[in-house]
PDB file of C-alpha atoms in Angstrom:
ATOM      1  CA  UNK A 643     -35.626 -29.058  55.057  1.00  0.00           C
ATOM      2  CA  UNK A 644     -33.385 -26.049  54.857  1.00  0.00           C
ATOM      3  CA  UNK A 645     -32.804 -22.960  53.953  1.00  0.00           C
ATOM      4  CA  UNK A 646     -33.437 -19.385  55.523  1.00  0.00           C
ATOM      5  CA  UNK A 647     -33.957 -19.765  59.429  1.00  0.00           C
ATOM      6  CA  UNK A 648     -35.704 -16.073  59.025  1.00  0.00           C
ATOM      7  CA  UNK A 649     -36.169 -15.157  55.246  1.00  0.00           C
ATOM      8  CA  UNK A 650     -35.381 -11.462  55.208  1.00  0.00           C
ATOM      9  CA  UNK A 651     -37.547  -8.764  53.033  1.00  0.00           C
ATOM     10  CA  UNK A 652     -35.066  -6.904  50.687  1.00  0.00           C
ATOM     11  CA  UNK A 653     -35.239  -3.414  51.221  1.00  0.00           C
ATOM     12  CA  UNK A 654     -37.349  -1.450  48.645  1.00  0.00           C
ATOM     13  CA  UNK A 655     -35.283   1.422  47.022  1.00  0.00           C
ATOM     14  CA  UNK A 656     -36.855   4.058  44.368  1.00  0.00           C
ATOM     15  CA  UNK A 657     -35.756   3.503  41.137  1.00  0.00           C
ATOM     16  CA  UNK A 658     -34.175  -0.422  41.530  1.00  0.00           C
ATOM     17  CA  UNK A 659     -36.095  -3.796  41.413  1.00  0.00           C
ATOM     18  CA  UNK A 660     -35.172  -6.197  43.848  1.00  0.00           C
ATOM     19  CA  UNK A 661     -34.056  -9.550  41.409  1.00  0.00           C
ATOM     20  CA  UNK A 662     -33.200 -12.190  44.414  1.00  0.00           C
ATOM     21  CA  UNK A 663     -32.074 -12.412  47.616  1.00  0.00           C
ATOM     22  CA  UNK A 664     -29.333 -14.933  47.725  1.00  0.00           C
ATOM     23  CA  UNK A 665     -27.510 -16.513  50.583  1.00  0.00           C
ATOM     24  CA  UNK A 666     -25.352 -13.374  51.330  1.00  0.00           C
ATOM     25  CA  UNK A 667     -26.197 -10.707  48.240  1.00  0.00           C
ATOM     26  CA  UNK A 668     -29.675  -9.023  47.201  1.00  0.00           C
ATOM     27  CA  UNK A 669     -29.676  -8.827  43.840  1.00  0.00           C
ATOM     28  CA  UNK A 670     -31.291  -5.632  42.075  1.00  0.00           C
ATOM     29  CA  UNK A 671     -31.728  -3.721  38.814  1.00  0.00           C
ATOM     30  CA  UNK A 672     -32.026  -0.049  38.489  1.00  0.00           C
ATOM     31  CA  UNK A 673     -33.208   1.574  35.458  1.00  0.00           C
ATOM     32  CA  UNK A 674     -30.536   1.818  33.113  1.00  0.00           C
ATOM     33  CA  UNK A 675     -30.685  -2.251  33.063  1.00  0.00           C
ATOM     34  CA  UNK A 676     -27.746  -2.860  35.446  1.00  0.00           C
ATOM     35  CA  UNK A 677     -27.134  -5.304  38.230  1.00  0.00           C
ATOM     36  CA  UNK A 678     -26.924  -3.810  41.516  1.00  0.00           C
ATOM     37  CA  UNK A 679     -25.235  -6.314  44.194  1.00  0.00           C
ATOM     38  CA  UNK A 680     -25.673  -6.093  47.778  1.00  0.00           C
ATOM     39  CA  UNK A 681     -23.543  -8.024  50.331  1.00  0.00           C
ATOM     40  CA  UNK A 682     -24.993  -8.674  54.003  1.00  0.00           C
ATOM     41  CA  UNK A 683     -23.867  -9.838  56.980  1.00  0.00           C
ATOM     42  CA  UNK A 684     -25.383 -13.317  56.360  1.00  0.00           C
ATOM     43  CA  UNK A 685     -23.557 -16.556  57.241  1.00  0.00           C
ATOM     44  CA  UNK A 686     -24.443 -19.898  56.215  1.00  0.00           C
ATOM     45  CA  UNK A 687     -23.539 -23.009  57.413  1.00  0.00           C
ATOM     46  CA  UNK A 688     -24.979 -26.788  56.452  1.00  0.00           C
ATOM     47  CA  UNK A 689     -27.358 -25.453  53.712  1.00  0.00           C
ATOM     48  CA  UNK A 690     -28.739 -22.819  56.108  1.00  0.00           C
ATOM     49  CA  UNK A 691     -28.787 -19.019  56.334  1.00  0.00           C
ATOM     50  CA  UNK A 692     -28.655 -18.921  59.783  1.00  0.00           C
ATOM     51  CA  UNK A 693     -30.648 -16.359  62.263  1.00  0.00           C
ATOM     52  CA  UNK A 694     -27.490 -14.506  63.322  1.00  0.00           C
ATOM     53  CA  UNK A 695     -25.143 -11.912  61.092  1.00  0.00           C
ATOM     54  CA  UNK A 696     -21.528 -11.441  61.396  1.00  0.00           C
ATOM     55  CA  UNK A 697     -20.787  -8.153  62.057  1.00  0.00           C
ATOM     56  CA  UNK A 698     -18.952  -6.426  58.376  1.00  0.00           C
ATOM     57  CA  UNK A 699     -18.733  -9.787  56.904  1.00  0.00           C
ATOM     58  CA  UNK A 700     -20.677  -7.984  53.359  1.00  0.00           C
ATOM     59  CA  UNK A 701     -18.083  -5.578  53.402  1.00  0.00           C
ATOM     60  CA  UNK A 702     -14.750  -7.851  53.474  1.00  0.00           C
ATOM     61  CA  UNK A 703     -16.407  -9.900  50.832  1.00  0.00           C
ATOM     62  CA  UNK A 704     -17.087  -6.661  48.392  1.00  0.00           C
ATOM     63  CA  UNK A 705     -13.635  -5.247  49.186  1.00  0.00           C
ATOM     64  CA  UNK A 706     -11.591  -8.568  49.043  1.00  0.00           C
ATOM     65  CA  UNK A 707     -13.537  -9.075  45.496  1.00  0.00           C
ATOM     66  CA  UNK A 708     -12.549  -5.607  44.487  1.00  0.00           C
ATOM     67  CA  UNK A 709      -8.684  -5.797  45.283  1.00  0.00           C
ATOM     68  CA  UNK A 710      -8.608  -9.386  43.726  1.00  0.00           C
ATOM     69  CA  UNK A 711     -10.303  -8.277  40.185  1.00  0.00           C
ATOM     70  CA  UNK A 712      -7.463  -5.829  40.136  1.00  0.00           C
ATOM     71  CA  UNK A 713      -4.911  -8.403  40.272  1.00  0.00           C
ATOM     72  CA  UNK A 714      -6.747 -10.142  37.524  1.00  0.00           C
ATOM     73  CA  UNK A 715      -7.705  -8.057  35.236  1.00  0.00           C
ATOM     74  CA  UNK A 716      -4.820  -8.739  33.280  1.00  0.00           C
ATOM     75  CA  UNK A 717      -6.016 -12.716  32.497  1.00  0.00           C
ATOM     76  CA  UNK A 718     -10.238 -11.972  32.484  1.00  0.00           C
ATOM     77  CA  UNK A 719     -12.318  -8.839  32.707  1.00  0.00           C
ATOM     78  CA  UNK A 720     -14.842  -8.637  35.386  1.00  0.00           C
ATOM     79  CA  UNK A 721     -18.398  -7.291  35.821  1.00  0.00           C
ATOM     80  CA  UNK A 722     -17.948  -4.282  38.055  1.00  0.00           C
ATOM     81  CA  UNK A 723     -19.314  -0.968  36.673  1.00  0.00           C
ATOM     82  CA  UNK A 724     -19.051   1.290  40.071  1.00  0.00           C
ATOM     83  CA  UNK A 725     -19.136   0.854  43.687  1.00  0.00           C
ATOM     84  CA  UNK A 726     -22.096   4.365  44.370  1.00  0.00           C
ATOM     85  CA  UNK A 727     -24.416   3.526  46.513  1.00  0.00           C
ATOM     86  CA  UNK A 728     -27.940   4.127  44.710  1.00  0.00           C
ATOM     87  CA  UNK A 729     -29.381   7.385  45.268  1.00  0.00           C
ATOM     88  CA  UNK A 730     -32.585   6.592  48.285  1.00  0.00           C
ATOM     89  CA  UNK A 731     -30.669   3.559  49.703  1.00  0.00           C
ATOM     90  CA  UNK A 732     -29.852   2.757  53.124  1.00  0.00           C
ATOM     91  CA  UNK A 733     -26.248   4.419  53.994  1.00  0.00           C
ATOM     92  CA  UNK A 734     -25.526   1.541  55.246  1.00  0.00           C
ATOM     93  CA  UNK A 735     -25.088  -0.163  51.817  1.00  0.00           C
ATOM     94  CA  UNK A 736     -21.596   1.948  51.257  1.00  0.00           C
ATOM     95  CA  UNK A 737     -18.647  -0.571  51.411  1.00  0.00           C
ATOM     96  CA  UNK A 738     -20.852  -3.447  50.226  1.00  0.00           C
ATOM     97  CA  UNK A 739     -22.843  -2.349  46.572  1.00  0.00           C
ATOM     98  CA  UNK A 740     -21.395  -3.220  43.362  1.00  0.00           C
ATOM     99  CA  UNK A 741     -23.221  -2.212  40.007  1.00  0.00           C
ATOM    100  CA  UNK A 742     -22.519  -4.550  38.112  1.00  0.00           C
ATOM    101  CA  UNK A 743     -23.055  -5.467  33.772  1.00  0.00           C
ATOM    102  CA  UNK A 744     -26.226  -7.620  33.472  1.00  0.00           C
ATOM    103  CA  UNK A 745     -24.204 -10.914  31.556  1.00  0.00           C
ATOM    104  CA  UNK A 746     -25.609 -13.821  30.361  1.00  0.00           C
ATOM    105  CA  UNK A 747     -24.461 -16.038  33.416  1.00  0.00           C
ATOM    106  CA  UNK A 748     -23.156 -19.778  32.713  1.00  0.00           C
ATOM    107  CA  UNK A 749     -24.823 -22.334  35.193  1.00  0.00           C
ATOM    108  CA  UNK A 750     -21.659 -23.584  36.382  1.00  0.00           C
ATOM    109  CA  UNK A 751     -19.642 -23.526  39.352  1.00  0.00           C
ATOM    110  CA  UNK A 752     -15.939 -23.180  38.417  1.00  0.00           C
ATOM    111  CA  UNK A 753     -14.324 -24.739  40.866  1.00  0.00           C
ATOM    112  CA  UNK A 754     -10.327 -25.224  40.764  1.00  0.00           C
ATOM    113  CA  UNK A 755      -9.204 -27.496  43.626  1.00  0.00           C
ATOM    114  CA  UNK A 756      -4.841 -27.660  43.863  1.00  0.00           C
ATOM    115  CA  UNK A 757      -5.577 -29.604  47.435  1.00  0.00           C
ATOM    116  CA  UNK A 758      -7.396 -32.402  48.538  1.00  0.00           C
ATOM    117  CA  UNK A 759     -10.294 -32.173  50.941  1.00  0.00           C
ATOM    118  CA  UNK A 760     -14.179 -31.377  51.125  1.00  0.00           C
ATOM    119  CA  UNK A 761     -16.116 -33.348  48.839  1.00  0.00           C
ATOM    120  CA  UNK A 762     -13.581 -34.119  46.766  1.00  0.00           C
ATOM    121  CA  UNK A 763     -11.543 -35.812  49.332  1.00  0.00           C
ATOM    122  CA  UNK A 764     -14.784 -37.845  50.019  1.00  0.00           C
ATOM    123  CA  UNK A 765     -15.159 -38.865  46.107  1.00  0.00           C
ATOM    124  CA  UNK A 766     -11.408 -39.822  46.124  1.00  0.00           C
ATOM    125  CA  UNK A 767     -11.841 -41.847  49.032  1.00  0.00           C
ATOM    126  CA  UNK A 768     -14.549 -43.747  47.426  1.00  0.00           C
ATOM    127  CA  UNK A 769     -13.467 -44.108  43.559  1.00  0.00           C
ATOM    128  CA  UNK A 770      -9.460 -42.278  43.833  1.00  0.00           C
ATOM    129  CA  UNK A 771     -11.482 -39.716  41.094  1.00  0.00           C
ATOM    130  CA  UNK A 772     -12.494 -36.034  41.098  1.00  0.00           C
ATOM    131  CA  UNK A 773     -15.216 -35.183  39.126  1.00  0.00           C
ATOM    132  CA  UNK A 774     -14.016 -38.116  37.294  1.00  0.00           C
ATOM    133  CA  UNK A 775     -10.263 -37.122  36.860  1.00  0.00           C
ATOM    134  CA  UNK A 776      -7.948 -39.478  37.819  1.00  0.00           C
ATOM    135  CA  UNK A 777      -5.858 -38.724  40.600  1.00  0.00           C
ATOM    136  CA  UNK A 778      -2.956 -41.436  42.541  1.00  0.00           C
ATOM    137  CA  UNK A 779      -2.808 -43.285  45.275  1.00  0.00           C
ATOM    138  CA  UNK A 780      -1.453 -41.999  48.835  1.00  0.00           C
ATOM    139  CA  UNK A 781      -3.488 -38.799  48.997  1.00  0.00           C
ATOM    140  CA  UNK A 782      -4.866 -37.704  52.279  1.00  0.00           C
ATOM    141  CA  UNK A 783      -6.871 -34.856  53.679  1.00  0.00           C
ATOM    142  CA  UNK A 784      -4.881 -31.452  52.388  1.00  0.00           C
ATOM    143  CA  UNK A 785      -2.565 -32.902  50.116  1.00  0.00           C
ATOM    144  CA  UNK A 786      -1.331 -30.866  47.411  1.00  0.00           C
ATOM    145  CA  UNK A 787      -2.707 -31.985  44.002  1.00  0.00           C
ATOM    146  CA  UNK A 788       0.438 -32.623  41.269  1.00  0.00           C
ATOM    147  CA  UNK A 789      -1.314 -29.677  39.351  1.00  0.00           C
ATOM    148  CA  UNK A 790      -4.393 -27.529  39.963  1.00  0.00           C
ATOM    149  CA  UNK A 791      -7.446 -29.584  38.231  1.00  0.00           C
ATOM    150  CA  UNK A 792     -11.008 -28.192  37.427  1.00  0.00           C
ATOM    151  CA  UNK A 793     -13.738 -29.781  38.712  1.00  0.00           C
ATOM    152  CA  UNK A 794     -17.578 -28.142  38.114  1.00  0.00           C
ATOM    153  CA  UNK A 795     -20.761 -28.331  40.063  1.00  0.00           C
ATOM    154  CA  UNK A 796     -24.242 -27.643  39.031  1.00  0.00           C
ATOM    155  CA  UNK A 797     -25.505 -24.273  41.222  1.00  0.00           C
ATOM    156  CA  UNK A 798     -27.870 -25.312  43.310  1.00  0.00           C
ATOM    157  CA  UNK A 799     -31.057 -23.497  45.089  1.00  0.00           C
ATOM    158  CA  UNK A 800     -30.505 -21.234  48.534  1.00  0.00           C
ATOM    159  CA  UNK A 801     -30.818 -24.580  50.984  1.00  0.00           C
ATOM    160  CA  UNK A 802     -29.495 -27.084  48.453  1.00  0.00           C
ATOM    161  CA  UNK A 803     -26.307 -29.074  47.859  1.00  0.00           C
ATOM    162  CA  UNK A 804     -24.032 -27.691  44.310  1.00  0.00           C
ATOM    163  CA  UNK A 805     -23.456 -31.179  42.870  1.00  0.00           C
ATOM    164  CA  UNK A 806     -19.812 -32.178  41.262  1.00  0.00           C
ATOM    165  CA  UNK A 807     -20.034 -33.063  37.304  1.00  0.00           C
ATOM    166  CA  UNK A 808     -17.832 -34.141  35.179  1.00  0.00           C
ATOM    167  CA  UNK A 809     -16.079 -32.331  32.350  1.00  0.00           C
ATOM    168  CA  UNK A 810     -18.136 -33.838  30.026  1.00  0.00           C
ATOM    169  CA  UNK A 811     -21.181 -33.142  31.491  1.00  0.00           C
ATOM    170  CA  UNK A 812     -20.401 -29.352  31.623  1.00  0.00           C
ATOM    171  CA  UNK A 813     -19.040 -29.926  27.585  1.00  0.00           C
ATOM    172  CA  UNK A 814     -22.633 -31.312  26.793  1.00  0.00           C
ATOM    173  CA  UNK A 815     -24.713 -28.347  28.780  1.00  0.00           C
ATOM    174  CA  UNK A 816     -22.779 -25.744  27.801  1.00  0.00           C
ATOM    175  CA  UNK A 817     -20.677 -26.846  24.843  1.00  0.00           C
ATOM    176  CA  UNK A 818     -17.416 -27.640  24.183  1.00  0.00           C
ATOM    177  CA  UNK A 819     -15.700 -24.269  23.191  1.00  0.00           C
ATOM    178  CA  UNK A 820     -17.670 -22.274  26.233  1.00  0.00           C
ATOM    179  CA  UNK A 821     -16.060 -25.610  28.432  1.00  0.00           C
ATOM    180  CA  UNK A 822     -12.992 -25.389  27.553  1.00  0.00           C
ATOM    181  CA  UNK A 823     -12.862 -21.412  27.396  1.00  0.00           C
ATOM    182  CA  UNK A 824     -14.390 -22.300  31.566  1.00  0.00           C
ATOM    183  CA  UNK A 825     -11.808 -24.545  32.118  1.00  0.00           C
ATOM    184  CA  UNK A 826      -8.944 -22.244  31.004  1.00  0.00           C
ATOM    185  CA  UNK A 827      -9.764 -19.263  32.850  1.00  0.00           C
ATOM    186  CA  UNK A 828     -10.779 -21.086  36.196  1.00  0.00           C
ATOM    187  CA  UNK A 829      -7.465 -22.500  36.193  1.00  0.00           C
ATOM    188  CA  UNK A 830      -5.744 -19.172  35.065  1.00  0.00           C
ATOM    189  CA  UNK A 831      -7.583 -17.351  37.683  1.00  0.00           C
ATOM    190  CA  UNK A 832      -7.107 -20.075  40.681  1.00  0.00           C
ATOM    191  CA  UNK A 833      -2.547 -19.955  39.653  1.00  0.00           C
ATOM    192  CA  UNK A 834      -2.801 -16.365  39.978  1.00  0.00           C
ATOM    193  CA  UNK A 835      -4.735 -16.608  43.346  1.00  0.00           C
ATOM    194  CA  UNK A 836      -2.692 -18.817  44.672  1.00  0.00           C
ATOM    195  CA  UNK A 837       1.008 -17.500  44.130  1.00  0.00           C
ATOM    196  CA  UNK A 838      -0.404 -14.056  45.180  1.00  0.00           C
ATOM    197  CA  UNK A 839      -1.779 -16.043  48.461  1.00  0.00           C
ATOM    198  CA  UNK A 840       1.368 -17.880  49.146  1.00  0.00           C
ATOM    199  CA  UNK A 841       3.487 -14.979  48.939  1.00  0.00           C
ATOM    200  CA  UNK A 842       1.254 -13.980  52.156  1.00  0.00           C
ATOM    201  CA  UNK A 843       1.886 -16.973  53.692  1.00  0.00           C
ATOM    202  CA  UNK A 844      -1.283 -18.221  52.646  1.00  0.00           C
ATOM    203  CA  UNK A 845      -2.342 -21.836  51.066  1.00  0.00           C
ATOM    204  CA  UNK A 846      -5.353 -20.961  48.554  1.00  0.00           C
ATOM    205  CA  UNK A 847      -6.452 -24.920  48.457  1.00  0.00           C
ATOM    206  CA  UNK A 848      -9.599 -24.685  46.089  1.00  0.00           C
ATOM    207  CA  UNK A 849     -12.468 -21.822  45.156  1.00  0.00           C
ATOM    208  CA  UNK A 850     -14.874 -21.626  43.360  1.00  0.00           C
ATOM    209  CA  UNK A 851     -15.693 -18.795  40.309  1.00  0.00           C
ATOM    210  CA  UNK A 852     -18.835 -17.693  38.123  1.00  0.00           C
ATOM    211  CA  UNK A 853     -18.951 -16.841  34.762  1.00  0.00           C
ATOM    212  CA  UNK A 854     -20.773 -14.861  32.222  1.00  0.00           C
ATOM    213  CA  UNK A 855     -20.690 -13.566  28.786  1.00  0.00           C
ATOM    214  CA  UNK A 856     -20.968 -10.153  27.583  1.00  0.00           C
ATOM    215  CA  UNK A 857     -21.563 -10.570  23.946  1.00  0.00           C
ATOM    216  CA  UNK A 858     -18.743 -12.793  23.043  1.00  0.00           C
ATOM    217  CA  UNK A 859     -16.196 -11.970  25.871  1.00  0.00           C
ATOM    218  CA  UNK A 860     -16.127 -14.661  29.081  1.00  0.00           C
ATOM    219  CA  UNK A 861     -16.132 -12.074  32.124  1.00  0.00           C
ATOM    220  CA  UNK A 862     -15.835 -13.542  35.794  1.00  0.00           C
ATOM    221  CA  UNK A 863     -18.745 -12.183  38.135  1.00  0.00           C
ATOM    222  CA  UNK A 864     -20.075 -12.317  41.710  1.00  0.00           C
ATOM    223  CA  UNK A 865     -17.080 -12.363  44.146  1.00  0.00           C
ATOM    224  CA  UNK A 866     -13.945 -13.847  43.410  1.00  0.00           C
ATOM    225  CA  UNK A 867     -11.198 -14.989  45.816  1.00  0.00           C
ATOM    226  CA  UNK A 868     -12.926 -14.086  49.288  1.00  0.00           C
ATOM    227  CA  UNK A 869     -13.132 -16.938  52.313  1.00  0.00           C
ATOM    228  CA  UNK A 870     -16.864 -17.302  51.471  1.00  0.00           C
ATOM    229  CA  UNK A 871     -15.631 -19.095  47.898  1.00  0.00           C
ATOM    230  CA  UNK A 872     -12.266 -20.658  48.549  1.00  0.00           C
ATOM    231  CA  UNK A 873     -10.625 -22.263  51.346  1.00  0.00           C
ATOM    232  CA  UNK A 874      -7.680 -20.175  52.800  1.00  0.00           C
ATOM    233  CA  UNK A 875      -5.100 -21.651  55.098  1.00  0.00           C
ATOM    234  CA  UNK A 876      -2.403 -20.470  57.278  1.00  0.00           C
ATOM    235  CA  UNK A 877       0.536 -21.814  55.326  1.00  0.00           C
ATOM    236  CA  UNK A 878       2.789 -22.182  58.365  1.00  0.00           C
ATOM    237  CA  UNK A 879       0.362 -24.654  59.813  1.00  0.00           C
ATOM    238  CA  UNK A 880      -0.802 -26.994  56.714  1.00  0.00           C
ATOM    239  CA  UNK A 881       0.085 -30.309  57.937  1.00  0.00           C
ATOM    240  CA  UNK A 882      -1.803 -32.849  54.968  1.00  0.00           C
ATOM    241  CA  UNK A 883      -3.567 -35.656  57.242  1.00  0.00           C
ATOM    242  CA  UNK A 884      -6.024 -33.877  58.921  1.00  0.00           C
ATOM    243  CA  UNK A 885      -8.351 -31.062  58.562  1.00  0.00           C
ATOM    244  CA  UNK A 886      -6.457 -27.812  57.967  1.00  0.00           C
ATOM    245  CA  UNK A 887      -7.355 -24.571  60.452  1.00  0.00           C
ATOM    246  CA  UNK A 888      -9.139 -22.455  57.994  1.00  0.00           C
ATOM    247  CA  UNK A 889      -9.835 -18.217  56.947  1.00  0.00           C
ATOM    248  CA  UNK A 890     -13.423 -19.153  56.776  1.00  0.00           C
ATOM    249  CA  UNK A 891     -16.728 -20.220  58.752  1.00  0.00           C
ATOM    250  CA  UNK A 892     -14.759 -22.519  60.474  1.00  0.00           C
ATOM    251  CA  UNK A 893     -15.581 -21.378  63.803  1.00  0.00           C
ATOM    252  CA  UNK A 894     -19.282 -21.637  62.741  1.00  0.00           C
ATOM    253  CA  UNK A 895     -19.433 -25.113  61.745  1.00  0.00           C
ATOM    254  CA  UNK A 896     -17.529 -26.522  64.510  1.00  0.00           C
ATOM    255  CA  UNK A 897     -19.925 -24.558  67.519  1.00  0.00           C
ATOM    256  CA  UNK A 898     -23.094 -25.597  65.293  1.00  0.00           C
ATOM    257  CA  UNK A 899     -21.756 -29.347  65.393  1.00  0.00           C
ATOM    258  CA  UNK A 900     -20.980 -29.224  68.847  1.00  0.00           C
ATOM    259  CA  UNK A 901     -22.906 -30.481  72.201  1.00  0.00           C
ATOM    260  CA  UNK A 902     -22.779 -26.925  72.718  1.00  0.00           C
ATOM    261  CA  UNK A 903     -25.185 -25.575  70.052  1.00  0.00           C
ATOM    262  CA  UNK A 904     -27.738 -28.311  71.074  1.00  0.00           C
ATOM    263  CA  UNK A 905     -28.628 -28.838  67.381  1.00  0.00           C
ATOM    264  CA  UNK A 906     -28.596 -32.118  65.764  1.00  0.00           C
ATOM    265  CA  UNK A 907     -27.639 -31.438  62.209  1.00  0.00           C
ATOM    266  CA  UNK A 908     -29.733 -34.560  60.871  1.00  0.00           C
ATOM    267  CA  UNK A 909     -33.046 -33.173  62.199  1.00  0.00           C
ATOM    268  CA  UNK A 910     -35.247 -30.460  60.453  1.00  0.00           C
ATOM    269  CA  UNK A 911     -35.073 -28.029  62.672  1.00  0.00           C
ATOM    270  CA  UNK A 912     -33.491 -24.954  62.504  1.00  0.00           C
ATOM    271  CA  UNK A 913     -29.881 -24.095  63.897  1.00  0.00           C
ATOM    272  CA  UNK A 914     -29.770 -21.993  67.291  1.00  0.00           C
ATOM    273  CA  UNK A 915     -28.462 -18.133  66.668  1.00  0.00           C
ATOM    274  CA  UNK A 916     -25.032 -17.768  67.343  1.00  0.00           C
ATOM    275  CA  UNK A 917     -23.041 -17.442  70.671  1.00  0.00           C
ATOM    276  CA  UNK A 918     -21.217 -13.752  70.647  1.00  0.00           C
ATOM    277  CA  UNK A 919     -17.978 -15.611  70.798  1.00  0.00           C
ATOM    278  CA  UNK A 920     -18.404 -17.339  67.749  1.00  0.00           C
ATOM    279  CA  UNK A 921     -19.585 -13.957  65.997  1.00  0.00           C
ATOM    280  CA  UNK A 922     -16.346 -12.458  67.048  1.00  0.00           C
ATOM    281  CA  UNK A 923     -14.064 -15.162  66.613  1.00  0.00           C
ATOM    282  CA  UNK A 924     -15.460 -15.690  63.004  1.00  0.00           C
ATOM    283  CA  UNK A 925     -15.379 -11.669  62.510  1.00  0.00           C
ATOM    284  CA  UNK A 926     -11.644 -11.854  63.332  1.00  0.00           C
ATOM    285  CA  UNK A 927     -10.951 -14.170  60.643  1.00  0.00           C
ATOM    286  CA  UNK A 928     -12.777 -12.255  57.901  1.00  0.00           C
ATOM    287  CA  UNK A 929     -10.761  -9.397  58.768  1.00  0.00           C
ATOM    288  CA  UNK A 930      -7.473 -11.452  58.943  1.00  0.00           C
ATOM    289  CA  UNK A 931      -8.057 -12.861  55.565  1.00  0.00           C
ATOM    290  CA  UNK A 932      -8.796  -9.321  54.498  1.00  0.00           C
ATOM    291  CA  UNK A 933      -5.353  -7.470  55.878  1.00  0.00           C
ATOM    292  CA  UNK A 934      -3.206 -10.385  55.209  1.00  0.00           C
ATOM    293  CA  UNK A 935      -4.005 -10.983  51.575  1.00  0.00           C
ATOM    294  CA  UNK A 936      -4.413  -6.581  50.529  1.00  0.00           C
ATOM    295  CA  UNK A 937      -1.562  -6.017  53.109  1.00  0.00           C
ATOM    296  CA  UNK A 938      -3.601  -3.436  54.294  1.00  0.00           C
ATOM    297  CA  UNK A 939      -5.198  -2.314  58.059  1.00  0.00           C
ATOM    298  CA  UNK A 940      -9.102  -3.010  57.820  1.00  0.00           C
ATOM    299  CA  UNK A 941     -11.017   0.720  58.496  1.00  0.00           C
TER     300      UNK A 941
END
């Protein structure tokens, strides 16, 4: 069992149809047939949406995702139409809406890993693959890959695991020329992202990208580059043996996992709401990721 702890009811605006309400985003449509995408405060952690927000979390995600499809626009166009709030929505939506071109979405995760860790340090441990690619011997937790690879997952349900496939696999759901147009611009994307990050003293080691098609032209949708898709790390403290401090939910997972929280993470109950130290700490690091990568203060 998992999932929302407290399922919220999207917020009813004239003129838009509420779509979905994802782990993070609502998803609408307003009249004219466009997506309209909504970031909240929600955090997840260990397949849950958990009961408490993180204070302008929505709004470093939207913002991050804007200043990174400017640096790309060069290698893939993206979906973003505007950034106006709908006219009879809540003013608290400025900062975090994107209206966005309705595409027909590829059910893939493109996921470009150029270090070792996650799950695909736990596949390697076990078979010395990723997603079935070969990789060598000696690798531990962080280690650099020799080059960036590309290694899918299926999406997977609010509350459910994104399973790694192979290649193949994604060559016989998809087919081969939309796989290996995937493949190209995941890894495109990901070398981009990463020399930008390292220049900022950051270590992008993996993330994770969706897809689309508007007619014939592969467009890259949702968010892109933000430390609720990739793992950031401080570059001045990657040390490759151990797990690497993080620009993520870091703080999250460890409090939820800890005697602290109370929670056993094997059980079907719900995790506890979150301490306000945790909120803040994890807050901090949103914003960090933010003003480091842009090089700019966060308002």
């Amino acid at each position: 069992m998992s999932g929302f702890v407290e399922k919220p009811e999207p917020i009813q605006v004239p003129g838009l149809v509420h779509l979905h309400t994802g782990k993070v985003r609502e998803l609408y449509q307003n009249e004219a047939g466009d997506l309209v995408m909504v970031a909240s405060d929600r955090m997840s952690a260990y397949d849950w949406v958990l009961p408490t927000e993180i204070p302008d979390k929505g709004r470093v995600l939207t913002q991050l995702s804007l200043w990174w499809f400017d640096q790309l626009a060069d290698l893939v166009p993206n979906h973003v139409i505007g950034t106006d709030v709908p006219e009879g929505a809540p003013a608290d939506w400025a900062g975090r809406t994107l209206v966005c071109k309705s595409l027909n979405m590829i059910p893939v995760e493109a996921v470009a890993r150029g270090y070792l860790t996650g799950s695909g340090l736990a596949e390697y441990n076990d078979s010395r693959t990723v997603c079935g690619l070969a990789l060598p011997e000696g690798l531990v937790d962080g280690s650099e890959l020799p080059a960036p690879i590309f290694t899918p997952a299926t999406k997977a349900a609010v509350g459910e695991h994104d399973e790694n496939v192979s290649y193949e696999e994604v060559a016989r759901q998809v087919g081969a020329d939309t796989a290996a147009r995937l493949r190209q611009a995941t890894l495109a994307v990901y070398a981009r992202g990463r020399d930008i990050a390292r220049d900022r003293g950051i270590i992008l080691a993996d993330t994770k990208f969706e897809f689309g098609f508007d007619g014939e032209t592969l467009v890259i949708a949702d968010e892109v580059l933000t430390p609720d898709s990739s793992r950031f790390w401080p570059a001045d403290q990657w040390q490759p043996g151990r797990a690497q401090p993080s620009y993520d939910k870091q703080f999250v997972r460890d409090w939820l996992t800890s005697p602290a929280s109370g929670w056993d993470r094997k059980s079907e109950q719900p995790p506890p709401p979150l301490p306000q130290e945790v909120v803040d700490a994890t807050r901090a690091k949103y914003v960090e990721a933010y003003e480091r990568l842009t090089g700019t203060g966060w308002a």
